[in-house]
Amino acid sequence: MITIRYKVTLAYDGTLFSGFERQPNRRTIEHLLTHPVNIMAKNPEPPIVVYGSGRTDAGVHALGQVVHFDFPFDLPSEAIYRGLNSLLPLDMEIKKAERVSDHFHARYDVSGKRYVYRLDLGEFKDPFKRNYTGNWRFPIDIDKVQAAMADFVGEHDFTSFVPSGSTARSNYRTIYEAKASLDKDANFISIFIQARLCFIDCP
Amino acid sequence: MITIRYKVTLAYDGTLFSGFERQPNRRTIEHLLTHPVNIMAKNPEPPIVVYGSGRTDAGVHALGQVVHFDFPFDLPSEAIYRGLNSLLPLDMEIKKAERVSDHFHARYDVSGKRYVYRLDLGEFKDPFKRNYTGNWRFPIDIDKVQAAMADFVGEHDFTSFVPSGSTARSNYRTIYEAKASLDKDANFISIFIQARLCFIDCP
């Protein structure tokens, strides 16, 4: 069967998800995305598999998670994203759908990932930030935080974080940007970490 | 028994609440606030009653809801708000606690209320805004919206919104500010309505 590969970029609020990866009897991104993709494809056998660029943990949000899947019909990209959005729950949203070549792979073609950590410095926990922001109500020296972030930059061995059975060729990853910034007006620290992965062209 | 009246200002994320007013087997602001107040007061009989300045509906948020209650111990205001915050769920937060005179009443001393409605104009529903913002993906003429808002300003008869058995002296309310503003960068409309209530000194 000839299939068309689609690359889809999505955002999700991870609060009510047990993470990306499918697990029995759990609400996961993978499950809730695979289901409407198969509905739109008229439930083929075997079912269409959705491949993600990575797997977020429970409670972790995504602003631009990339996935791909092979679809049995040649639909315009707009039909893919409008159709899926109409079937997805409100805490998931397709931001973009594109036709890609059959060589594209959401996981292996990742060139980098950006991680954002947010820390509110207010005395009390703002109920509107509780799912999206940590809280630290004690004194913090942003200059020291910024100085410490520099130590993250570079190539490091992350073997201790790798699950058994990993198929990665290397457990080394390069963090090429790590910085903390303080928004004084909002009393808020953001920490950005930009990492390059290494599945194929490892250094 | 001599009691001390405390005025407490709180914020809550109404998403997971069935509104302010206590209802059997429902998660309400009134219930979840009354419970820790009574725990801190060592569960007196009859229990302490918490009076709110108004009653938000299910799913409606508050940035500055005011309540009062009569407490059997003379505690510093800081002990009241720190104590309550330690006992409240994460979607409620006390922002301020003050000792007030026994003549203060959260409901009858309201001088005004500010209502905020937010409308995202993006094509798709942002999962991070879903609980806090409406969505309107069709063309909208902000000048017309702004012109229409002016009709809300003034004194109006709101009898048709009043539940049977209401104790209000008058069903007239004065809206003294109603405006819509467009944030072009964020593609977002905010509508503010400021109303003056009338329980005692009605015009």
Short mmCIF file of C-alpha atoms in Angstrom, two decimals:
data_model
loop_
_atom_site.label_atom_id
_atom_site.label_comp_id
_atom_site.label_asym_id
_atom_site.label_seq_id
_atom_site.Cartn_x
_atom_site.Cartn_y
_atom_site.Cartn_z
CA MET A 1 0.00 0.00 0.00
CA ILE A 2 1.30 3.43 -0.89
CA THR A 3 1.26 5.80 2.04
CA ILE A 4 1.96 9.49 2.51
CA ARG A 5 4.21 10.50 5.40
CA TYR A 6 3.02 13.49 7.40
CA LYS A 7 5.04 15.47 9.91
CA VAL A 8 2.85 17.07 12.53
CA THR A 9 3.92 19.63 15.14
CA LEU A 10 1.79 19.80 18.23
CA ALA A 11 1.49 21.53 21.57
CA TYR A 12 0.03 19.97 24.66
CA ASP A 13 -0.69 20.83 28.23
CA GLY A 14 0.82 17.83 30.00
CA THR A 15 -1.02 18.43 33.29
CA LEU A 16 -3.61 15.71 32.82
CA PHE A 17 -1.45 13.30 30.83
CA SER A 18 0.60 10.35 32.07
CA GLY A 19 3.30 11.47 29.64
CA PHE A 20 3.80 10.80 25.93
CA GLU A 21 4.29 7.08 25.75
CA ARG A 22 1.32 4.73 25.54
CA GLN A 23 0.61 2.80 28.76
CA PRO A 24 -2.37 0.54 29.53
CA ASN A 25 -5.32 2.39 31.08
CA ARG A 26 -3.45 5.70 31.14
CA ARG A 27 -4.24 8.95 29.39
CA THR A 28 -1.20 9.49 27.16
CA ILE A 29 -0.35 11.75 24.24
CA GLU A 30 0.59 8.81 22.05
CA HIS A 31 -2.75 7.08 22.62
CA LEU A 32 -4.92 10.18 22.17
CA LEU A 33 -3.10 11.12 18.96
CA THR A 34 -2.94 7.63 17.44
CA HIS A 35 -6.66 7.11 17.90
CA PRO A 36 -7.92 10.03 15.72
CA VAL A 37 -5.20 9.42 13.11
CA ASN A 38 -6.59 5.90 12.69
CA ILE A 39 -10.18 7.13 12.69
CA MET A 40 -9.35 9.58 9.88
CA ALA A 41 -7.68 6.73 7.98
CA LYS A 42 -10.82 4.56 8.43
CA ASN A 43 -9.14 2.23 10.96
CA PRO A 44 -6.71 0.30 8.72
CA GLU A 45 -5.17 -3.02 9.73
CA PRO A 46 -2.49 -3.01 10.97
CA PRO A 47 -3.20 0.35 12.66
CA ILE A 48 -1.11 3.41 11.82
CA VAL A 49 1.71 3.98 14.29
CA VAL A 50 2.63 7.52 15.38
CA TYR A 51 6.33 8.21 15.99
CA GLY A 52 7.28 11.04 18.33
CA SER A 53 10.51 13.03 18.40
CA GLY A 54 10.79 12.19 22.08
CA ARG A 55 8.79 11.21 25.11
CA THR A 56 7.80 13.77 27.67
CA ASP A 57 7.16 12.62 31.23
CA ALA A 58 3.88 12.94 33.11
CA GLY A 59 3.01 16.60 33.73
CA VAL A 60 5.55 17.90 31.21
CA HIS A 61 4.23 20.26 28.54
CA ALA A 62 5.24 20.61 24.90
CA LEU A 63 5.22 23.73 22.76
CA GLY A 64 6.48 22.03 19.60
CA GLN A 65 6.54 18.23 19.81
CA VAL A 66 7.12 16.67 16.39
CA VAL A 67 5.57 13.39 15.31
CA HIS A 68 5.25 11.55 12.01
CA PHE A 69 2.98 8.85 10.65
CA ASP A 70 2.23 7.15 7.33
CA PHE A 71 -1.28 7.84 6.11
CA PRO A 72 -3.10 5.70 3.50
CA PHE A 73 -4.77 8.65 1.72
CA ASP A 74 -3.30 11.65 0.00
CA LEU A 75 -4.93 14.51 1.91
CA PRO A 76 -3.92 18.17 1.86
CA SER A 77 -1.91 19.10 4.95
CA GLU A 78 -4.70 21.46 5.96
CA ALA A 79 -7.20 18.58 6.03
CA ILE A 80 -4.83 16.64 8.30
CA TYR A 81 -4.47 19.41 10.84
CA ARG A 82 -8.06 20.60 10.77
CA GLY A 83 -9.37 17.05 10.92
CA LEU A 84 -7.11 16.01 13.77
CA ASN A 85 -7.80 19.19 15.75
CA SER A 86 -11.51 18.53 15.51
CA LEU A 87 -10.96 15.08 17.05
CA LEU A 88 -8.34 15.91 19.68
CA PRO A 89 -9.13 16.89 23.27
CA LEU A 90 -8.74 20.55 24.23
CA ASP A 91 -5.38 20.04 25.95
CA MET A 92 -3.72 18.95 22.69
CA GLU A 93 -3.42 21.08 19.57
CA ILE A 94 -1.88 20.46 16.16
CA LYS A 95 0.01 23.61 15.18
CA LYS A 96 1.23 22.49 11.78
CA ALA A 97 0.99 19.51 9.40
CA GLU A 98 3.35 18.96 6.47
CA ARG A 99 3.88 16.26 3.89
CA VAL A 100 7.42 14.96 4.15
CA SER A 101 9.54 12.45 2.32
CA ASP A 102 9.52 8.83 3.42
CA HIS A 103 13.07 9.35 4.69
CA PHE A 104 11.95 11.75 7.39
CA HIS A 105 11.81 10.28 10.89
CA ALA A 106 10.54 12.34 13.85
CA ARG A 107 12.92 10.66 16.24
CA TYR A 108 16.10 10.21 14.25
CA ASP A 109 16.00 13.54 12.44
CA VAL A 110 15.91 15.62 15.59
CA SER A 111 18.59 18.28 15.37
CA GLY A 112 18.02 19.72 18.82
CA LYS A 113 15.64 20.18 21.68
CA ARG A 114 14.89 23.15 23.81
CA TYR A 115 13.95 22.70 27.44
CA VAL A 116 12.39 25.51 29.46
CA TYR A 117 12.10 25.54 33.23
CA ARG A 118 10.17 28.29 34.96
CA LEU A 119 10.38 29.38 38.56
CA ASP A 120 8.11 31.91 40.20
CA LEU A 121 9.77 33.75 43.09
CA GLY A 122 6.55 34.96 44.71
CA GLU A 123 5.88 34.25 48.35
CA PHE A 124 2.79 32.17 47.62
CA LYS A 125 1.91 29.68 44.95
CA ASP A 126 -0.17 31.41 42.30
CA PRO A 127 -3.09 29.07 41.51
CA PHE A 128 -2.93 30.08 37.84
CA LYS A 129 0.72 29.04 37.54
CA ARG A 130 0.58 25.85 39.56
CA ASN A 131 0.73 23.49 36.58
CA TYR A 132 3.27 25.47 34.58
CA THR A 133 5.73 27.00 36.99
CA GLY A 134 7.77 26.00 40.02
CA ASN A 135 7.80 28.18 43.10
CA TRP A 136 10.78 29.32 45.17
CA ARG A 137 9.99 31.78 47.91
CA PHE A 138 13.46 32.05 49.45
CA PRO A 139 16.26 34.44 48.47
CA ILE A 140 18.03 33.49 45.27
CA ASP A 141 21.16 35.00 43.73
CA ILE A 142 20.51 35.08 40.00
CA ASP A 143 24.19 35.87 39.27
CA LYS A 144 25.22 32.63 40.93
CA VAL A 145 22.52 30.71 39.05
CA GLN A 146 23.71 32.18 35.78
CA ALA A 147 27.34 31.37 36.57
CA ALA A 148 26.39 27.78 37.47
CA MET A 149 24.44 27.31 34.24
CA ALA A 150 27.67 27.68 32.25
CA ASP A 151 28.84 24.34 33.64
CA PHE A 152 26.04 22.58 31.77
CA VAL A 153 27.35 23.69 28.40
CA GLY A 154 29.42 21.13 26.51
CA GLU A 155 29.40 17.43 25.78
CA HIS A 156 28.46 15.17 28.66
CA ASP A 157 27.94 11.47 29.28
CA PHE A 158 24.27 10.94 30.26
CA THR A 159 24.53 7.15 30.67
CA SER A 160 23.05 7.31 34.17
CA PHE A 161 19.81 8.72 32.69
CA VAL A 162 19.51 6.13 29.92
CA PRO A 163 16.89 3.38 30.37
CA SER A 164 17.98 -0.21 29.84
CA GLY A 165 17.38 -1.36 26.30
CA SER A 166 18.06 2.05 24.79
CA THR A 167 18.76 1.97 21.06
CA ALA A 168 20.77 5.19 21.06
CA ARG A 169 24.19 4.82 19.48
CA SER A 170 25.76 7.09 22.06
CA ASN A 171 24.83 8.32 25.50
CA TYR A 172 26.74 11.55 24.94
CA ARG A 173 24.75 14.71 24.38
CA THR A 174 25.90 18.22 23.67
CA ILE A 175 24.27 21.07 25.54
CA TYR A 176 25.14 24.13 23.56
CA GLU A 177 23.20 26.75 25.42
CA ALA A 178 22.16 26.92 29.07
CA LYS A 179 21.14 30.18 30.59
CA ALA A 180 19.00 31.58 33.36
CA SER A 181 17.28 34.93 33.12
CA LEU A 182 15.43 36.93 35.75
CA ASP A 183 12.34 38.96 34.91
CA LYS A 184 12.37 41.40 37.83
CA ASP A 185 8.91 42.83 37.17
CA ALA A 186 7.32 39.39 37.08
CA ASN A 187 9.61 38.09 39.86
CA PHE A 188 10.25 35.09 37.74
CA ILE A 189 13.25 33.03 36.56
CA SER A 190 13.39 31.20 33.23
CA ILE A 191 16.02 28.58 32.53
CA PHE A 192 16.61 27.57 28.92
CA ILE A 193 18.63 24.54 27.93
CA GLN A 194 19.26 23.82 24.29
CA ALA A 195 20.64 20.39 23.48
CA ARG A 196 21.87 18.67 20.37
CA LEU A 197 21.14 14.99 20.11
CA CYS A 198 23.27 12.39 18.51
CA PHE A 199 21.70 9.35 16.91
CA ILE A 200 23.42 9.16 13.56
CA ASP A 201 26.17 11.71 12.99
CA CYS A 202 27.67 11.53 16.43
CA PRO A 203 30.76 13.63 16.98
CA MET B 1 -17.83 34.21 72.92
CA ILE B 2 -15.70 37.09 71.72
CA THR B 3 -14.59 36.63 68.13
CA ILE B 4 -12.26 38.51 65.81
CA ARG B 5 -13.51 39.27 62.31
CA TYR B 6 -11.04 38.65 59.51
CA LYS B 7 -11.31 39.83 55.94
CA VAL B 8 -9.48 37.54 53.54
CA THR B 9 -8.76 38.19 49.87
CA LEU B 10 -8.21 35.14 47.74
CA ALA B 11 -7.55 34.06 44.18
CA TYR B 12 -8.71 30.79 42.72
CA ASP B 13 -8.55 28.89 39.50
CA GLY B 14 -12.22 27.96 39.04
CA THR B 15 -11.54 25.23 36.48
CA LEU B 16 -12.02 22.32 38.83
CA PHE B 17 -14.64 23.94 41.07
CA SER B 18 -18.43 23.71 40.89
CA GLY B 19 -18.48 27.43 41.71
CA PHE B 20 -18.32 29.30 45.01
CA GLU B 21 -21.46 28.21 46.79
CA ARG B 22 -21.51 25.06 48.87
CA GLN B 23 -23.43 22.16 47.27
CA PRO B 24 -23.68 18.55 48.47
CA ASN B 25 -20.96 16.29 47.05
CA ARG B 26 -19.46 19.09 44.95
CA ARG B 27 -16.03 20.66 45.08
CA THR B 28 -16.80 24.29 45.91
CA ILE B 29 -14.75 27.29 47.06
CA GLU B 30 -17.01 27.82 50.06
CA HIS B 31 -16.59 24.26 51.27
CA LEU B 32 -12.83 24.08 50.76
CA LEU B 33 -12.31 27.40 52.53
CA THR B 34 -14.73 26.81 55.42
CA HIS B 35 -13.12 23.48 56.27
CA PRO B 36 -9.56 24.76 57.04
CA VAL B 37 -10.92 27.87 58.81
CA ASN B 38 -12.74 25.53 61.19
CA ILE B 39 -9.73 23.26 61.55
CA MET B 40 -7.58 26.25 62.53
CA ALA B 41 -10.27 27.25 65.03
CA LYS B 42 -10.27 23.72 66.53
CA ASN B 43 -13.70 22.86 65.07
CA PRO B 44 -16.02 25.00 67.21
CA GLU B 45 -19.76 24.32 67.54
CA PRO B 46 -21.57 25.83 65.78
CA PRO B 47 -19.00 25.86 62.96
CA ILE B 48 -17.61 29.15 61.67
CA VAL B 49 -19.43 30.41 58.57
CA VAL B 50 -17.49 32.05 55.74
CA TYR B 51 -19.25 34.93 53.92
CA GLY B 52 -18.19 35.71 50.36
CA SER B 53 -18.53 39.01 48.51
CA GLY B 54 -20.29 37.13 45.73
CA ARG B 55 -20.68 33.73 44.18
CA THR B 56 -18.78 32.80 41.08
CA ASP B 57 -20.22 30.14 38.80
CA ALA B 58 -18.56 26.83 37.92
CA GLY B 59 -15.39 27.38 35.91
CA VAL B 60 -15.18 31.08 36.74
CA HIS B 61 -11.91 32.33 38.23
CA ALA B 62 -11.28 34.97 40.85
CA LEU B 63 -8.29 37.27 41.18
CA GLY B 64 -9.53 39.04 44.30
CA GLN B 65 -12.57 37.43 45.91
CA VAL B 66 -13.22 38.86 49.38
CA VAL B 67 -14.62 36.81 52.25
CA HIS B 68 -15.00 37.37 55.98
CA PHE B 69 -15.45 35.13 58.99
CA ASP B 70 -15.48 35.43 62.78
CA PHE B 71 -12.61 33.58 64.40
CA PRO B 72 -12.56 32.54 68.07
CA PHE B 73 -8.85 33.30 68.62
CA ASP B 74 -6.92 36.51 68.26
CA LEU B 75 -4.27 35.51 65.74
CA PRO B 76 -1.97 37.86 63.79
CA SER B 77 -3.20 38.31 60.21
CA GLU B 78 -0.03 36.65 58.99
CA ALA B 79 -0.85 33.50 60.96
CA ILE B 80 -4.30 33.44 59.34
CA TYR B 81 -3.03 33.64 55.79
CA ARG B 82 -0.01 31.41 56.24
CA GLY B 83 -2.05 28.85 58.12
CA LEU B 84 -4.89 28.80 55.63
CA ASN B 85 -2.55 28.66 52.65
CA SER B 86 -0.85 25.62 54.14
CA LEU B 87 -4.24 23.87 54.32
CA LEU B 88 -5.77 24.99 51.02
CA PRO B 89 -5.49 23.09 47.73
CA LEU B 90 -3.12 24.45 45.08
CA ASP B 91 -5.90 26.02 43.01
CA MET B 92 -6.85 28.41 45.82
CA GLU B 93 -4.57 31.00 47.38
CA ILE B 94 -5.06 33.56 50.13
CA LYS B 95 -3.44 36.80 48.98
CA LYS B 96 -4.13 38.90 52.06
CA ALA B 97 -5.70 38.61 55.51
CA GLU B 98 -6.72 41.60 57.63
CA ARG B 99 -8.47 42.13 60.94
CA VAL B 100 -11.57 44.22 60.40
CA SER B 101 -14.27 45.71 62.58
CA ASP B 102 -17.35 43.64 63.37
CA HIS B 103 -19.32 46.01 61.15
CA PHE B 104 -17.51 44.84 58.00
CA HIS B 105 -19.48 42.45 55.80
CA ALA B 106 -17.92 40.92 52.66
CA ARG B 107 -21.22 40.91 50.80
CA TYR B 108 -22.89 44.15 51.88
CA ASP B 109 -19.76 46.32 51.85
CA VAL B 110 -18.91 45.61 48.23
CA SER B 111 -18.33 48.90 46.46
CA GLY B 112 -17.79 47.41 43.02
CA LYS B 113 -16.78 44.39 41.02
CA ARG B 114 -14.58 44.05 38.04
CA TYR B 115 -15.32 41.38 35.44
CA VAL B 116 -12.77 40.39 32.83
CA TYR B 117 -13.58 38.37 29.69
CA ARG B 118 -10.77 37.20 27.45
CA LEU B 119 -10.98 36.11 23.85
CA ASP B 120 -8.15 34.62 21.86
CA LEU B 121 -8.42 35.31 18.14
CA GLY B 122 -6.04 32.53 17.05
CA GLU B 123 -7.16 29.99 14.51
CA PHE B 124 -6.83 27.08 16.92
CA LYS B 125 -7.54 26.65 20.57
CA ASP B 126 -4.32 27.05 22.51
CA PRO B 127 -4.22 24.18 25.04
CA PHE B 128 -2.57 26.47 27.60
CA LYS B 129 -5.39 29.00 27.42
CA ARG B 130 -8.33 26.61 27.26
CA ASN B 131 -9.46 27.13 30.85
CA TYR B 132 -8.88 30.88 30.93
CA THR B 133 -9.75 32.26 27.53
CA GLY B 134 -12.47 31.97 24.93
CA ASN B 135 -11.61 31.45 21.28
CA TRP B 136 -12.98 33.25 18.25
CA ARG B 137 -11.33 32.35 14.96
CA PHE B 138 -13.52 34.41 12.63
CA PRO B 139 -13.01 38.03 11.59
CA ILE B 140 -13.94 40.55 14.24
CA ASP B 141 -14.17 44.33 14.01
CA ILE B 142 -12.77 45.65 17.28
CA ASP B 143 -14.07 49.17 16.57
CA LYS B 144 -17.61 47.84 16.45
CA VAL B 145 -17.06 45.84 19.63
CA GLN B 146 -15.76 48.94 21.36
CA ALA B 147 -18.69 51.03 20.15
CA ALA B 148 -21.16 48.38 21.33
CA MET B 149 -19.57 48.19 24.79
CA ALA B 150 -20.62 51.78 25.44
CA ASP B 151 -24.26 50.65 25.54
CA PHE B 152 -23.52 48.62 28.68
CA VAL B 153 -22.54 51.70 30.66
CA GLY B 154 -25.24 53.14 32.88
CA GLU B 155 -27.91 51.95 35.27
CA HIS B 156 -29.87 48.90 34.17
CA ASP B 157 -32.59 46.65 35.54
CA PHE B 158 -31.16 43.14 35.92
CA THR B 159 -34.35 41.56 37.29
CA SER B 160 -34.29 38.82 34.67
CA PHE B 161 -30.94 37.58 36.09
CA VAL B 162 -32.06 37.57 39.72
CA PRO B 163 -32.86 34.18 41.30
CA SER B 164 -36.14 33.79 43.13
CA GLY B 165 -35.81 34.52 46.81
CA SER B 166 -33.10 37.15 46.32
CA THR B 167 -32.59 39.44 49.31
CA ALA B 168 -31.22 42.34 47.29
CA ARG B 169 -33.06 45.59 47.90
CA SER B 170 -32.89 46.56 44.26
CA ASN B 171 -32.29 44.73 41.00
CA TYR B 172 -30.73 47.81 39.44
CA ARG B 173 -27.00 47.86 38.95
CA THR B 174 -24.75 50.54 37.58
CA ILE B 175 -22.08 49.58 35.10
CA TYR B 176 -19.70 52.49 35.08
CA GLU B 177 -17.02 51.19 32.79
CA ALA B 178 -17.22 48.71 29.91
CA LYS B 179 -14.49 48.55 27.35
CA ALA B 180 -12.88 46.17 24.92
CA SER B 181 -9.21 46.35 23.99
CA LEU B 182 -7.29 44.50 21.31
CA ASP B 183 -3.73 43.35 21.85
CA LYS B 184 -2.62 43.00 18.25
CA ASP B 185 0.65 41.23 19.02
CA ALA B 186 -1.07 38.62 21.14
CA ASN B 187 -4.12 38.50 18.83
CA PHE B 188 -6.28 38.79 21.85
CA ILE B 189 -9.27 40.82 23.05
CA SER B 190 -9.90 41.74 26.68
CA ILE B 191 -13.27 43.02 27.83
CA PHE B 192 -13.48 44.77 31.18
CA ILE B 193 -16.74 45.55 32.92
CA GLN B 194 -16.72 47.45 36.17
CA ALA B 195 -19.97 47.47 38.10
CA ARG B 196 -21.22 49.20 41.19
CA LEU B 197 -23.58 47.22 43.34
CA CYS B 198 -26.43 48.55 45.34
CA PHE B 199 -27.46 46.81 48.55
CA ILE B 200 -27.74 49.65 51.02
CA ASP B 201 -27.20 53.12 49.59
CA CYS B 202 -29.11 52.61 46.37
CA PRO B 203 -29.34 55.65 44.12
#
